[in-house]
């Protein structure tokens, strides 16, 4: 007759990590912004963030389009596109607070408590926060920057994305306001080792964008 396996007496069962002791609520909490804003402002901001993925290519293509309509203005359109694609952009944590406007549009809940930042700070170690799925337009990246800046300010680090996104006007501005950088190994190692910052990344990347479909769940066998 088979006997059930017994746990060795010298080993203790590890305590659950998702508890209030570790800064997590047993129930979901609705995210609330630190400020009040009209719904029209929230919708305008979310629309801008969403449209930024399309505005960049349109701005880069605008000189060619303008040339056929008004040739004399094509030079100005070209100079504007080059300036928006190349001029340096510095991180701005105020933008992360603006991302709290996403709370007004989406029914966003989390299980963080105010204590979670103290727990993360006492941990004294670097973390890689990997979020899945990537989806077609990764709006949850904006939401994470808002919730991390709001509840985990000491854990806020930098994000990574494809180099092409960092060359698209408007989109590159929003990404670099959140301190999003290139996904190259050199940049990641420098950010974590030299700057001593945590990393936030969506592992699926561009490959997952092309494998994603609207209103479809990611299957277990999808390779990205």
PDB file of C-alpha atoms in Angstrom, residues 63 77 146:
ATOM      1  CA  UNK A  63       6.841  65.806 -46.554  1.00  0.00           C
ATOM      2  CA  UNK A  77       7.425  69.664 -43.390  1.00  0.00           C
ATOM      3  CA  UNK A 146       1.061  55.532 -13.557  1.00  0.00           C
TER       4      UNK A 146
END
